[in-house]
Tab-separated table of N, CA and C in Angstrom:
chain	number	residue	atom	x	y	z
A	1	UNK	N	20.349	-3.324	-13.275
A	1	UNK	CA	19.382	-3.901	-12.317
A	1	UNK	C	18.633	-5.050	-12.983
A	2	UNK	N	18.639	-6.232	-12.368
A	2	UNK	CA	17.911	-7.377	-12.946
A	2	UNK	C	16.418	-7.108	-12.983
A	3	UNK	N	15.735	-7.712	-13.965
A	3	UNK	CA	14.296	-7.496	-14.113
A	3	UNK	C	13.545	-7.914	-12.858
A	4	UNK	N	13.984	-9.001	-12.219
A	4	UNK	CA	13.293	-9.507	-11.032
A	4	UNK	C	13.213	-8.463	-9.924
A	5	UNK	N	14.291	-7.669	-9.794
A	5	UNK	CA	14.310	-6.651	-8.738
A	5	UNK	C	13.269	-5.575	-9.030
A	6	UNK	N	13.161	-5.168	-10.280
A	6	UNK	CA	12.171	-4.155	-10.652
A	6	UNK	C	10.760	-4.647	-10.385
A	7	UNK	N	10.506	-5.919	-10.689
A	7	UNK	CA	9.180	-6.493	-10.440
A	7	UNK	C	8.866	-6.467	-8.952
A	8	UNK	N	9.849	-6.820	-8.134
A	8	UNK	CA	9.643	-6.830	-6.684
A	8	UNK	C	9.355	-5.421	-6.176
A	9	UNK	N	10.080	-4.427	-6.709
A	9	UNK	CA	9.873	-3.046	-6.272
A	9	UNK	C	8.482	-2.562	-6.662
A	10	UNK	N	8.045	-2.922	-7.872
A	10	UNK	CA	6.703	-2.540	-8.317
A	10	UNK	C	5.665	-3.150	-7.392
A	11	UNK	N	5.840	-4.441	-7.094
A	11	UNK	CA	4.878	-5.145	-6.236
A	11	UNK	C	4.856	-4.496	-4.850
A	12	UNK	N	6.035	-4.127	-4.354
A	12	UNK	CA	6.138	-3.518	-3.030
A	12	UNK	C	5.435	-2.162	-3.007
A	13	UNK	N	5.666	-1.345	-4.032
A	13	UNK	CA	5.060	-0.012	-4.047
A	13	UNK	C	3.542	-0.107	-4.154
A	14	UNK	N	3.057	-1.065	-4.934
A	14	UNK	CA	1.608	-1.261	-5.047
A	14	UNK	C	1.045	-1.719	-3.708
A	15	UNK	N	1.768	-2.603	-3.031
A	15	UNK	CA	1.329	-3.083	-1.723
A	15	UNK	C	1.281	-1.952	-0.709
A	16	UNK	N	2.268	-1.048	-0.777
A	16	UNK	CA	2.293	0.079	0.156
A	16	UNK	C	1.123	1.014	-0.109
A	17	UNK	N	0.789	1.225	-1.390
A	17	UNK	CA	-0.353	2.079	-1.723
A	17	UNK	C	-1.634	1.463	-1.183
A	18	UNK	N	-1.776	0.142	-1.374
A	18	UNK	CA	-2.965	-0.555	-0.869
A	18	UNK	C	-3.049	-0.412	0.646
A	19	UNK	N	-1.926	-0.557	1.317
A	19	UNK	CA	-1.904	-0.453	2.775
A	19	UNK	C	-2.293	0.961	3.207
A	20	UNK	N	-1.801	1.969	2.500
A	20	UNK	CA	-2.118	3.356	2.846
A	20	UNK	C	-3.616	3.605	2.710
A	21	UNK	N	-4.226	3.043	1.668
A	21	UNK	CA	-5.671	3.200	1.464
A	21	UNK	C	-6.436	2.519	2.589
A	22	UNK	N	-5.990	1.317	2.961
A	22	UNK	CA	-6.657	0.590	4.045
A	22	UNK	C	-6.558	1.368	5.354
A	23	UNK	N	-5.381	1.923	5.632
A	23	UNK	CA	-5.186	2.689	6.866
A	23	UNK	C	-6.071	3.934	6.856
A	24	UNK	N	-6.165	4.612	5.717
A	24	UNK	CA	-7.015	5.800	5.624
A	24	UNK	C	-8.468	5.422	5.882
A	25	UNK	N	-8.910	4.295	5.325
A	25	UNK	CA	-10.281	3.829	5.552
A	25	UNK	C	-10.501	3.538	7.030
A	26	UNK	N	-9.529	2.903	7.666
A	26	UNK	CA	-9.638	2.588	9.093
A	26	UNK	C	-9.747	3.864	9.922
A	27	UNK	N	-8.918	4.851	9.592
A	27	UNK	CA	-8.940	6.108	10.346
A	27	UNK	C	-10.293	6.795	10.193
A	28	UNK	N	-10.850	6.764	8.978
A	28	UNK	CA	-12.162	7.371	8.757
A	28	UNK	C	-13.221	6.637	9.565
A	29	UNK	N	-13.147	5.311	9.590
A	29	UNK	CA	-14.119	4.512	10.334
A	29	UNK	C	-14.023	4.828	11.827
A	30	UNK	N	-12.796	4.969	12.328
A	30	UNK	CA	-12.613	5.274	13.749
A	30	UNK	C	-13.117	6.679	14.068
A	31	UNK	N	-12.900	7.621	13.147
A	31	UNK	CA	-13.367	8.989	13.371
A	31	UNK	C	-14.889	9.042	13.417
A	32	UNK	N	-15.540	8.124	12.699
A	32	UNK	CA	-16.997	8.116	12.637
A	32	UNK	C	-17.652	7.564	13.887
A	33	UNK	N	-16.860	6.945	14.758
A	33	UNK	CA	-17.443	6.346	15.971
A	33	UNK	C	-17.908	7.440	16.930
């Protein structure tokens, strides 16, 4: 596997984690309404 592919996968997984955190925050905010 080329190094570039591993870097892209790392970036993608970090982005997905960030998105999951944002979605959880949104759900909490909506529940608080």
